[in-house]
């Protein structure tokens, strides 16, 4: 893995000796064979993978999941996971990332990961973890669950004399009630004064503090936060299903709750884990540790730990049945509505969820949309108002919505009925992630104008049937009813470029 560093970088220089050719040849072959054997049994000395000599982590069985088969993965639906306790807990656990650099603490790893960021995310996964597709994602995640840095840490504690000496010294000088803040005071000079090598100062210090504070679980939190972040990215990049991603995160959350007592302790472990990974940071790379320390300090100063710690031990029944229930409860059922065959029912579907105009602002939010206008926005009496809704935060999965305040007084957007929805390929189906369909399954960029007429009859051609859409001119055709209208935008090929539907207010409203 690109982020992983092995214990040490060592090299040896062999001086040639003037000996008879036969003996030299024998000695050379013997040396090569010897180095080959060393490379097999001690690969960490050569920068290779050392997993062959590591023990599988004791909690691997608690963390691993069964991955979906190809058919299940291809047909899986999603729900707004940000509303679930699993997501919120994982976001709190990984909040060290936005505080040590930048980002949003309400998102896992501090990252929204809109569609515009997915290409960069894929590049990061491939360069740092060698993850480039679904197969490599499953392989790498499973390997991280089995081993990770915590397996190397446990081996290091058992085999390295320097870290054993450091543990004894720190415990003797600082006692059993050692705190995170105490550990920050330990310097290279302290090691030197007490005869402890500083060749791998950060690794030794981090391991000693991790062990004295948390024992064998010393840097588990470091691995788990990295796994949560990677799993989240893999889902966003389309390498994992939402079920896989949420179950993995749920398992990791559970282990963090079991091994630690607070979010701050988890972040402390992240600090020790990074020290272990780095080994010994050059002076110009000390910012790696400074950023983490500053992040923890910022959270304390801001009072952020006070906000999130109450949820630390909250129960999270993250089971498949729970999330199926959450998906149903979060999306208001519209009289058990299904996608209609009749245009005048004004139904549309997004990601398996069917809506029927008129809908409410709350229904859109519960269904996974993130509106660009607050529900408190005041709409003057008699005026129209249009806003955009990003589905699951996806920049390119965006629908336009419209309301008409037909009341005799001003009213907030959240109290008005949404009677218009519009989606086109320039802002909705660019990545084909979340199809936008209407009656009889008519879908933008999949169906042709001929498909529409075959199912619903001949379309009318308005006198001015050209509209500027996304900077280009599109022709459109319509169905108009007493109850509302549909407008279909068409590409030159005849393929649908967009669908707008509007249901008029009832006269008695």
Short mmCIF file of C-alpha atoms in Angstrom, two decimals:
data_model
loop_
_atom_site.label_atom_id
_atom_site.label_comp_id
_atom_site.label_asym_id
_atom_site.label_seq_id
_atom_site.Cartn_x
_atom_site.Cartn_y
_atom_site.Cartn_z
CA UNK A 1 0.00 0.00 0.00
CA UNK A 2 1.26 3.39 -0.94
CA UNK A 3 0.67 4.92 2.48
CA UNK A 4 2.44 2.16 4.31
CA UNK A 5 6.11 2.39 5.17
CA UNK A 6 8.01 -0.65 6.35
CA UNK A 7 10.03 -0.59 9.58
CA UNK A 8 13.39 0.50 8.27
CA UNK A 9 15.27 1.41 5.11
CA UNK A 10 18.59 -0.34 5.32
CA UNK A 11 21.33 -0.89 2.80
CA UNK A 12 24.68 -2.62 2.98
CA UNK A 13 27.76 -2.07 0.93
CA UNK A 14 30.03 -5.02 0.22
CA UNK A 15 33.68 -4.37 -0.66
CA UNK A 16 35.17 -6.59 -3.30
CA UNK A 17 38.14 -8.78 -2.25
CA UNK A 18 40.91 -9.96 -4.52
CA UNK A 19 40.45 -13.78 -4.34
CA UNK A 20 40.65 -16.54 -6.92
CA UNK A 21 37.84 -16.48 -9.47
CA UNK A 22 36.34 -19.81 -8.46
CA UNK A 23 36.16 -18.85 -4.79
CA UNK A 24 34.79 -15.41 -5.69
CA UNK A 25 32.08 -16.96 -7.87
CA UNK A 26 31.10 -19.37 -5.10
CA UNK A 27 31.06 -16.57 -2.54
CA UNK A 28 28.99 -14.33 -4.83
CA UNK A 29 26.39 -17.04 -5.51
CA UNK A 30 26.27 -17.89 -1.80
CA UNK A 31 25.74 -14.23 -0.91
CA UNK A 32 22.97 -13.83 -3.48
CA UNK A 33 21.23 -16.94 -2.20
CA UNK A 34 21.62 -15.65 1.33
CA UNK A 35 20.12 -12.29 0.42
CA UNK A 36 17.31 -14.07 -1.40
CA UNK A 37 16.47 -16.06 1.73
CA UNK A 38 16.61 -12.92 3.86
CA UNK A 39 14.27 -11.18 1.41
CA UNK A 40 11.83 -14.06 1.78
CA UNK A 41 11.87 -14.23 5.56
CA UNK A 42 12.50 -10.52 6.34
CA UNK A 43 10.93 -8.59 3.44
CA UNK A 44 10.53 -5.43 5.52
CA UNK A 45 14.31 -4.91 5.27
CA UNK A 46 13.92 -4.50 1.52
CA UNK A 47 10.78 -2.34 1.47
CA UNK A 48 8.53 -5.24 0.42
CA UNK A 49 5.39 -6.56 2.04
CA UNK A 50 5.98 -8.13 5.43
CA UNK A 51 2.49 -9.64 5.76
CA UNK A 52 3.88 -13.15 5.32
CA UNK A 53 5.44 -12.86 8.78
CA UNK A 54 2.53 -11.15 10.50
CA UNK A 55 -0.27 -12.72 12.48
CA UNK A 56 -3.84 -12.12 11.40
CA UNK A 57 -5.48 -9.63 13.76
CA UNK A 58 -7.60 -11.23 16.48
CA UNK A 59 -10.68 -9.18 15.60
CA UNK A 60 -10.59 -9.90 11.85
CA UNK A 61 -13.71 -12.08 12.09
CA UNK A 62 -15.61 -9.23 13.77
CA UNK A 63 -14.66 -6.78 11.03
CA UNK A 64 -14.89 -8.70 7.77
CA UNK A 65 -18.05 -8.85 5.68
CA UNK A 66 -19.41 -10.98 2.87
CA UNK A 67 -19.13 -8.97 -0.33
CA UNK A 68 -22.09 -8.92 -2.74
CA UNK A 69 -22.06 -11.10 -5.82
CA UNK A 70 -21.89 -9.27 -9.16
CA UNK A 71 -25.63 -9.42 -9.80
CA UNK A 72 -26.57 -8.09 -6.38
CA UNK A 73 -23.90 -5.37 -6.61
CA UNK A 74 -25.15 -4.24 -10.04
CA UNK A 75 -28.78 -3.98 -8.91
CA UNK A 76 -28.27 -2.47 -5.45
CA UNK A 77 -30.22 0.63 -4.49
CA UNK A 78 -29.11 3.37 -2.12
CA UNK A 79 -30.73 5.38 0.63
CA UNK A 80 -29.66 8.67 2.25
CA UNK A 81 -27.06 7.18 4.61
CA UNK A 82 -26.16 10.53 6.15
CA UNK A 83 -29.37 10.27 8.21
CA UNK A 84 -28.26 7.03 9.85
CA UNK A 85 -26.48 6.74 13.23
CA UNK A 86 -23.74 4.66 11.57
CA UNK A 87 -22.78 7.51 9.22
CA UNK A 88 -23.02 10.19 11.90
CA UNK A 89 -20.84 8.19 14.31
CA UNK A 90 -18.22 7.50 11.64
CA UNK A 91 -18.19 11.19 10.68
CA UNK A 92 -17.51 12.11 14.31
CA UNK A 93 -14.76 9.49 14.54
CA UNK A 94 -13.04 10.71 11.37
CA UNK A 95 -13.45 14.40 12.22
CA UNK A 96 -9.71 14.52 12.89
CA UNK A 97 -9.22 14.82 9.12
CA UNK A 98 -11.08 18.12 8.54
CA UNK A 99 -9.64 19.63 11.72
CA UNK A 100 -6.05 18.71 10.86
CA UNK A 101 -6.35 20.06 7.31
CA UNK A 102 -9.66 21.25 5.89
CA UNK A 103 -13.10 19.88 5.17
CA UNK A 104 -16.52 19.39 6.74
CA UNK A 105 -16.82 17.59 10.07
CA UNK A 106 -20.36 16.38 9.29
CA UNK A 107 -19.02 14.22 6.43
CA UNK A 108 -16.99 11.04 6.77
CA UNK A 109 -13.31 11.93 6.45
CA UNK A 110 -14.36 15.57 6.12
CA UNK A 111 -15.16 15.03 2.43
CA UNK A 112 -18.43 15.60 0.57
CA UNK A 113 -17.03 13.80 -2.50
CA UNK A 114 -19.34 15.28 -5.11
CA UNK A 115 -19.13 13.91 -8.63
CA UNK A 116 -16.70 16.64 -9.61
CA UNK A 117 -14.23 15.22 -7.07
CA UNK A 118 -14.56 11.54 -8.02
CA UNK A 119 -11.77 11.52 -10.61
CA UNK A 120 -9.33 12.95 -8.06
CA UNK A 121 -10.57 10.43 -5.50
CA UNK A 122 -9.89 7.56 -7.90
CA UNK A 123 -6.38 8.86 -8.56
CA UNK A 124 -5.73 9.04 -4.82
CA UNK A 125 -6.98 5.50 -4.19
CA UNK A 126 -4.83 4.10 -6.96
CA UNK A 127 -1.65 5.95 -6.01
CA UNK A 128 -1.94 5.49 -2.24
CA UNK A 129 -3.59 2.08 -1.96
CA UNK A 130 -3.37 0.44 -5.42
CA UNK A 131 -7.17 0.43 -5.63
CA UNK A 132 -8.42 0.91 -9.18
CA UNK A 133 -11.61 -1.17 -9.42
CA UNK A 134 -14.02 -3.33 -7.43
CA UNK A 135 -11.74 -6.38 -7.27
CA UNK A 136 -8.73 -4.44 -6.01
CA UNK A 137 -10.94 -2.57 -3.51
CA UNK A 138 -12.17 -5.85 -1.98
CA UNK A 139 -8.66 -7.29 -1.91
CA UNK A 140 -7.00 -4.26 -0.30
CA UNK A 141 -9.75 -3.68 2.26
CA UNK A 142 -9.68 -7.33 3.30
CA UNK A 143 -5.88 -7.18 3.66
CA UNK A 144 -6.13 -4.03 5.77
CA UNK A 145 -8.71 -5.75 7.99
CA UNK A 146 -6.46 -8.78 8.41
CA UNK A 147 -3.17 -7.00 9.01
CA UNK A 148 -2.72 -3.25 8.67
CA UNK A 149 -0.24 -1.28 10.71
CA UNK A 150 -1.59 -2.71 13.95
CA UNK A 151 -0.23 -6.17 13.07
CA UNK A 152 3.21 -4.65 12.45
CA UNK A 153 2.92 -2.65 15.67
CA UNK A 154 2.27 -5.79 17.73
CA UNK A 155 5.21 -7.57 16.12
CA UNK A 156 7.40 -4.53 16.74
CA UNK A 157 6.51 -4.48 20.45
CA UNK A 158 7.57 -8.11 20.82
CA UNK A 159 10.76 -7.99 18.77
CA UNK A 160 12.35 -4.52 19.16
CA UNK A 161 14.62 -4.01 22.18
CA UNK A 162 14.64 -0.22 21.81
CA UNK A 163 10.89 0.14 22.20
CA UNK A 164 10.92 -2.19 25.21
CA UNK A 165 13.55 0.01 26.84
CA UNK A 166 11.54 3.15 26.02
CA UNK A 167 8.39 1.67 27.56
CA UNK A 168 10.23 0.87 30.80
CA UNK A 169 11.79 4.34 30.97
CA UNK A 170 8.60 6.31 30.30
CA UNK A 171 6.57 4.20 32.72
CA UNK A 172 9.21 4.66 35.44
CA UNK A 173 9.45 8.44 34.96
CA UNK A 174 5.81 9.30 34.26
CA UNK A 175 3.88 6.58 36.04
CA UNK A 176 0.81 4.59 35.11
CA UNK A 177 -1.39 7.69 34.89
CA UNK A 178 0.44 8.94 31.80
CA UNK A 179 -1.70 11.30 29.71
CA UNK A 180 -1.72 12.30 26.06
CA UNK A 181 -0.39 15.73 27.04
CA UNK A 182 2.50 14.15 29.01
CA UNK A 183 3.59 12.25 25.94
CA UNK A 184 3.90 15.43 23.90
CA UNK A 185 6.77 16.51 26.17
CA UNK A 186 8.99 13.54 25.29
CA UNK A 187 11.88 14.62 23.03
CA UNK A 188 14.83 13.06 21.25
CA UNK A 189 17.08 14.60 23.91
CA UNK A 190 15.20 12.66 26.58
CA UNK A 191 15.93 9.45 24.70
CA UNK A 192 19.60 10.31 24.20
CA UNK A 193 20.09 11.27 27.85
CA UNK A 194 18.79 7.84 28.84
CA UNK A 195 20.78 5.86 26.30
CA UNK A 196 17.93 5.08 23.90
CA UNK A 197 18.63 5.13 20.17
CA UNK A 198 16.85 7.83 18.15
CA UNK A 199 17.36 6.15 14.74
CA UNK A 200 13.61 5.52 14.57
CA UNK A 201 12.58 8.03 17.21
CA UNK A 202 9.00 8.67 16.09
CA UNK A 203 8.20 4.98 15.64
CA UNK A 204 9.65 4.07 19.03
CA UNK A 205 8.05 6.99 20.84
CA UNK A 206 4.66 6.46 19.20
CA UNK A 207 4.70 2.72 19.92
CA UNK A 208 5.76 3.19 23.55
CA UNK A 209 3.07 5.79 24.23
CA UNK A 210 0.42 3.78 22.40
CA UNK A 211 1.25 0.71 24.45
CA UNK A 212 1.34 2.54 27.79
CA UNK A 213 -1.96 4.25 27.04
CA UNK A 214 -3.89 1.47 25.29
CA UNK A 215 -1.89 -1.73 25.33
CA UNK A 216 -2.12 -4.01 22.30
CA UNK A 217 -4.92 -1.82 20.92
CA UNK A 218 -2.50 1.09 20.79
CA UNK A 219 -2.87 1.99 17.11
CA UNK A 220 -6.01 0.05 16.15
CA UNK A 221 -7.82 3.38 15.99
CA UNK A 222 -5.34 4.59 13.36
CA UNK A 223 -6.09 1.66 11.08
CA UNK A 224 -9.84 1.85 11.64
CA UNK A 225 -10.07 5.55 10.73
CA UNK A 226 -8.07 4.95 7.58
CA UNK A 227 -10.35 2.01 6.73
CA UNK A 228 -13.50 4.07 7.26
CA UNK A 229 -12.13 6.78 4.98
CA UNK A 230 -11.03 4.32 2.27
CA UNK A 231 -14.33 2.42 2.42
CA UNK A 232 -16.26 5.67 2.03
CA UNK A 233 -14.15 6.65 -0.99
CA UNK A 234 -14.58 3.21 -2.57
CA UNK A 235 -18.36 3.52 -2.28
CA UNK A 236 -18.36 6.99 -3.80
CA UNK A 237 -16.16 5.74 -6.67
CA UNK A 238 -18.56 2.88 -7.39
CA UNK A 239 -16.28 0.08 -6.15
CA UNK A 240 -18.52 -1.00 -3.24
CA UNK A 241 -22.27 -1.26 -2.80
CA UNK A 242 -23.87 0.84 -0.12
CA UNK A 243 -24.67 -2.29 1.88
CA UNK A 244 -21.02 -3.33 1.86
CA UNK A 245 -19.79 0.14 2.71
CA UNK A 246 -22.25 0.71 5.56
CA UNK A 247 -21.73 -2.76 7.05
CA UNK A 248 -17.95 -2.30 7.03
CA UNK A 249 -18.24 1.09 8.68
CA UNK A 250 -20.72 -0.29 11.22
CA UNK A 251 -18.29 -3.07 12.14
CA UNK A 252 -15.41 -0.60 12.47
CA UNK A 253 -17.55 1.71 14.62
CA UNK A 254 -18.35 -1.19 16.93
CA UNK A 255 -14.69 -2.11 17.39
CA UNK A 256 -13.77 1.51 18.11
CA UNK A 257 -16.51 1.69 20.76
CA UNK A 258 -15.28 -1.56 22.29
CA UNK A 259 -11.59 -0.64 22.44
CA UNK A 260 -11.73 3.05 23.40
CA UNK A 261 -13.68 5.34 25.71
CA UNK A 262 -13.98 8.55 23.68
CA UNK A 263 -13.49 10.11 20.26
CA UNK A 264 -10.50 12.00 21.61
CA UNK A 265 -8.82 8.71 22.53
CA UNK A 266 -9.36 7.49 18.96
CA UNK A 267 -7.73 10.64 17.61
CA UNK A 268 -4.85 10.21 20.04
CA UNK A 269 -4.35 6.70 18.61
CA UNK A 270 -4.34 8.18 15.12
CA UNK A 271 -1.44 10.38 16.23
CA UNK A 272 0.54 7.38 17.52
CA UNK A 273 -0.26 5.37 14.42
CA UNK A 274 1.10 8.06 12.14
CA UNK A 275 4.28 8.21 14.22
CA UNK A 276 4.65 4.45 13.90
CA UNK A 277 4.10 4.56 10.13
CA UNK A 278 6.58 7.36 9.49
CA UNK A 279 9.41 5.89 11.58
CA UNK A 280 11.42 9.07 11.90
CA UNK A 281 10.25 12.23 10.21
CA UNK A 282 12.84 14.58 8.78
CA UNK A 283 12.73 18.06 10.26
CA UNK A 284 10.91 19.40 7.20
CA UNK A 285 8.25 16.67 7.55
CA UNK A 286 7.38 17.22 11.20
CA UNK A 287 4.24 19.01 10.01
CA UNK A 288 2.63 15.55 9.71
CA UNK A 289 2.53 15.31 13.48
CA UNK A 290 1.96 19.03 14.06
CA UNK A 291 -1.22 18.93 11.96
CA UNK A 292 -2.67 16.12 14.07
CA UNK A 293 -1.77 17.78 17.36
CA UNK A 294 -3.22 21.07 16.14
CA UNK A 295 -6.36 19.31 14.99
CA UNK A 296 -6.97 17.81 18.42
CA UNK A 297 -6.25 21.18 20.05
CA UNK A 298 -8.72 22.94 17.71
CA UNK A 299 -11.47 20.46 18.55
CA UNK A 300 -10.91 21.03 22.24
CA UNK A 301 -10.84 24.81 21.91
CA UNK A 302 -13.95 24.87 19.73
CA UNK A 303 -15.80 22.59 22.14
CA UNK A 304 -16.34 20.04 19.38
CA UNK A 305 -15.55 17.10 21.63
CA UNK A 306 -18.29 18.30 23.98
CA UNK A 307 -20.71 18.13 21.04
CA UNK A 308 -19.83 14.64 19.82
CA UNK A 309 -18.81 12.70 22.93
CA UNK A 310 -22.42 12.14 24.12
CA UNK A 311 -23.06 9.91 21.08
CA UNK A 312 -19.96 7.75 21.67
CA UNK A 313 -21.73 4.88 23.45
CA UNK A 314 -25.09 5.22 21.69
CA UNK A 315 -26.46 1.92 20.42
CA UNK A 316 -26.43 1.52 16.63
CA UNK A 317 -28.51 -1.44 15.39
CA UNK A 318 -26.83 -1.45 11.98
CA UNK A 319 -28.42 -4.49 10.43
CA UNK A 320 -29.77 -5.00 6.94
CA UNK A 321 -33.34 -4.95 8.27
CA UNK A 322 -32.64 -1.73 10.18
CA UNK A 323 -31.42 0.08 7.08
CA UNK A 324 -34.27 -1.21 4.98
CA UNK A 325 -36.55 0.20 7.67
CA UNK A 326 -34.56 3.46 7.76
CA UNK A 327 -34.92 3.82 4.01
CA UNK A 328 -38.68 3.38 4.25
CA UNK A 329 -39.11 5.64 7.29
CA UNK A 330 -36.89 8.43 5.97
CA UNK A 331 -38.88 8.62 2.75
CA UNK A 332 -42.48 9.55 3.38
CA UNK A 333 -44.70 7.03 1.63
CA UNK A 334 -46.94 8.80 -0.83
CA UNK A 335 -50.05 6.61 -0.39
CA UNK A 336 -47.88 3.60 -1.36
CA UNK A 337 -47.32 5.30 -4.72
CA UNK A 338 -45.77 3.34 -7.58
CA UNK A 339 -44.54 4.70 -10.87
CA UNK A 340 -47.75 5.22 -12.84
CA UNK A 341 -48.55 4.34 -16.44
CA UNK A 342 -50.64 7.51 -16.68
CA UNK A 343 -48.97 10.88 -17.27
CA UNK A 344 -51.74 12.72 -15.42
CA UNK A 345 -50.74 11.01 -12.18
CA UNK A 346 -47.50 13.10 -12.31
CA UNK A 347 -45.23 10.48 -10.80
CA UNK A 348 -41.45 10.38 -11.16
CA UNK A 349 -38.77 8.07 -9.82
CA UNK A 350 -35.26 8.68 -8.53
CA UNK A 351 -33.09 5.76 -7.41
CA UNK A 352 -36.05 3.47 -6.80
CA UNK A 353 -38.04 6.06 -4.82
CA UNK A 354 -41.30 7.25 -6.42
CA UNK A 355 -42.65 10.76 -5.87
CA UNK A 356 -45.97 12.23 -6.96
CA UNK A 357 -46.53 15.93 -7.61
CA UNK A 358 -47.23 17.93 -5.63
CA UNK A 359 -44.51 17.04 -3.10
CA UNK A 360 -43.20 18.89 -0.07
CA UNK A 361 -39.77 20.26 0.69
CA UNK A 362 -39.49 17.76 3.57
CA UNK A 363 -40.22 14.83 1.26
CA UNK A 364 -37.36 15.83 -1.03
CA UNK A 365 -34.91 16.22 1.86
CA UNK A 366 -35.95 12.90 3.42
CA UNK A 367 -35.55 11.29 0.02
CA UNK A 368 -31.90 12.31 -0.22
CA UNK A 369 -31.97 15.70 -1.95
CA UNK A 370 -29.86 18.60 -0.70
CA UNK A 371 -31.67 21.81 -1.81
CA UNK A 372 -29.63 24.90 -2.59
CA UNK A 373 -32.30 27.03 -0.89
CA UNK A 374 -33.27 26.81 2.77
CA UNK A 375 -36.76 25.70 3.75
CA UNK A 376 -37.00 29.01 5.62
CA UNK A 377 -36.76 30.99 2.37
CA UNK A 378 -39.76 33.33 2.26
CA UNK A 379 -41.78 33.27 -0.98
CA UNK A 380 -43.97 36.38 -1.47
CA UNK A 381 -47.67 35.80 -2.09
CA UNK A 382 -48.52 35.23 -5.77
CA UNK A 383 -44.89 34.66 -6.85
CA UNK A 384 -43.07 31.68 -8.35
CA UNK A 385 -39.79 30.36 -6.99
CA UNK A 386 -37.31 27.87 -8.43
CA UNK A 387 -34.50 26.01 -6.68
CA UNK A 388 -32.15 23.12 -7.28
CA UNK A 389 -31.79 19.87 -5.36
CA UNK A 390 -28.58 17.84 -5.38
CA UNK A 391 -29.25 14.13 -4.95
CA UNK A 392 -27.00 12.62 -2.24
CA UNK A 393 -24.71 15.62 -2.63
CA UNK A 394 -23.93 14.69 -6.24
CA UNK A 395 -23.17 17.86 -8.19
CA UNK A 396 -24.32 16.40 -11.50
CA UNK A 397 -27.37 14.56 -10.16
CA UNK A 398 -29.39 17.71 -9.82
CA UNK A 399 -33.07 18.38 -10.45
CA UNK A 400 -34.81 21.74 -10.67
CA UNK A 401 -37.97 22.28 -8.62
CA UNK A 402 -40.59 25.01 -8.71
CA UNK A 403 -43.32 26.36 -6.44
CA UNK A 404 -46.09 28.90 -6.82
CA UNK A 405 -47.24 30.65 -3.67
CA UNK A 406 -50.97 30.83 -4.38
CA UNK A 407 -51.74 31.85 -0.81
CA UNK A 408 -52.84 35.34 0.17
CA UNK A 409 -49.75 35.82 2.35
CA UNK A 410 -46.00 35.30 2.24
CA UNK A 411 -44.90 31.79 3.24
CA UNK A 412 -41.67 29.83 3.77
CA UNK A 413 -40.63 27.40 1.05
CA UNK A 414 -41.04 24.44 3.42
CA UNK A 415 -44.79 25.12 3.73
CA UNK A 416 -45.53 25.32 0.00
CA UNK A 417 -46.34 22.54 -2.43
CA UNK A 418 -43.71 21.79 -5.07
CA UNK A 419 -45.54 21.41 -8.36
CA UNK A 420 -42.74 21.43 -10.97
CA UNK A 421 -39.71 19.20 -11.52
CA UNK A 422 -37.19 19.41 -14.34
CA UNK A 423 -34.13 17.33 -15.19
CA UNK A 424 -31.81 17.23 -18.21
CA UNK A 425 -28.65 15.39 -19.19
CA UNK A 426 -26.46 18.42 -18.59
CA UNK A 427 -27.22 18.43 -14.89
CA UNK A 428 -28.79 15.09 -14.06
CA UNK A 429 -27.68 11.95 -15.86
CA UNK A 430 -24.12 13.00 -16.68
CA UNK A 431 -22.74 10.03 -14.75
CA UNK A 432 -25.84 7.81 -15.12
CA UNK A 433 -25.74 7.26 -11.37
CA UNK A 434 -29.32 7.99 -10.39
CA UNK A 435 -31.80 7.70 -13.30
CA UNK A 436 -34.69 10.16 -13.52
CA UNK A 437 -37.81 8.40 -14.85
CA UNK A 438 -41.45 9.30 -15.34
CA UNK A 439 -44.59 7.29 -16.22
CA UNK A 440 -44.04 3.94 -17.98
CA UNK A 441 -40.33 4.17 -17.28
CA UNK A 442 -39.56 6.95 -19.77
CA UNK A 443 -36.01 8.02 -18.87
CA UNK A 444 -33.78 10.93 -19.83
CA UNK A 445 -30.93 9.98 -22.21
CA UNK A 446 -32.18 6.38 -22.49
CA UNK A 447 -35.44 6.83 -24.39
CA UNK A 448 -36.21 8.52 -27.71
CA UNK A 449 -39.01 10.89 -28.62
CA UNK A 450 -40.53 8.03 -30.67
CA UNK A 451 -40.76 5.97 -27.45
CA UNK A 452 -42.79 8.76 -25.84
CA UNK A 453 -45.26 8.98 -28.73
CA UNK A 454 -45.60 5.20 -28.96
CA UNK A 455 -46.69 5.06 -25.32
CA UNK A 456 -48.68 8.27 -24.92
CA UNK A 457 -49.73 9.44 -28.38
CA UNK A 458 -48.74 12.31 -30.65
CA UNK A 459 -46.97 15.27 -29.07
CA UNK A 460 -47.86 18.87 -29.83
CA UNK A 461 -45.30 21.24 -31.32
CA UNK A 462 -45.51 24.68 -29.68
CA UNK A 463 -45.16 27.72 -31.94
CA UNK A 464 -41.85 28.62 -30.30
CA UNK A 465 -40.42 25.20 -29.50
CA UNK A 466 -36.76 26.11 -29.02
CA UNK A 467 -35.24 26.68 -25.59
CA UNK A 468 -31.72 27.46 -24.42
CA UNK A 469 -30.61 24.51 -22.28
CA UNK A 470 -27.11 24.32 -20.85
CA UNK A 471 -25.79 26.87 -23.32
CA UNK A 472 -27.17 25.06 -26.36
CA UNK A 473 -30.49 25.17 -28.21
CA UNK A 474 -32.87 22.27 -27.72
CA UNK A 475 -36.16 21.55 -29.45
CA UNK A 476 -39.04 20.57 -27.24
CA UNK A 477 -42.46 18.98 -27.61
CA UNK A 478 -45.36 18.94 -25.19
CA UNK A 479 -48.41 17.28 -23.76
CA UNK A 480 -50.81 19.74 -22.16
CA UNK A 481 -53.68 18.71 -19.91
CA UNK A 482 -56.20 20.56 -17.79
CA UNK A 483 -54.20 19.38 -14.77
CA UNK A 484 -50.70 20.28 -15.96
CA UNK A 485 -48.12 19.73 -18.72
CA UNK A 486 -45.02 17.78 -19.81
CA UNK A 487 -42.21 19.18 -21.91
CA UNK A 488 -39.70 16.83 -23.60
CA UNK A 489 -36.36 18.21 -24.77
CA UNK A 490 -34.80 16.36 -27.68
CA UNK A 491 -31.25 15.91 -28.97
CA UNK A 492 -30.53 15.86 -32.70
CA UNK A 493 -30.54 12.07 -32.63
CA UNK A 494 -34.06 12.05 -31.21
CA UNK A 495 -32.84 10.90 -27.80
CA UNK A 496 -34.43 12.64 -24.82
CA UNK A 497 -32.23 15.36 -23.35
CA UNK A 498 -34.61 16.42 -20.59
CA UNK A 499 -38.09 16.15 -19.11
CA UNK A 500 -40.05 18.88 -17.36
CA UNK A 501 -43.32 18.13 -15.64
CA UNK A 502 -45.71 20.50 -13.88
CA UNK A 503 -48.96 19.86 -12.07
CA UNK A 504 -51.26 22.84 -11.68
CA UNK A 505 -52.68 23.80 -8.31
CA UNK A 506 -56.24 22.60 -7.71
CA UNK A 507 -58.77 25.42 -7.97
CA UNK A 508 -59.99 24.88 -4.44
CA UNK A 509 -56.51 25.28 -2.89
#
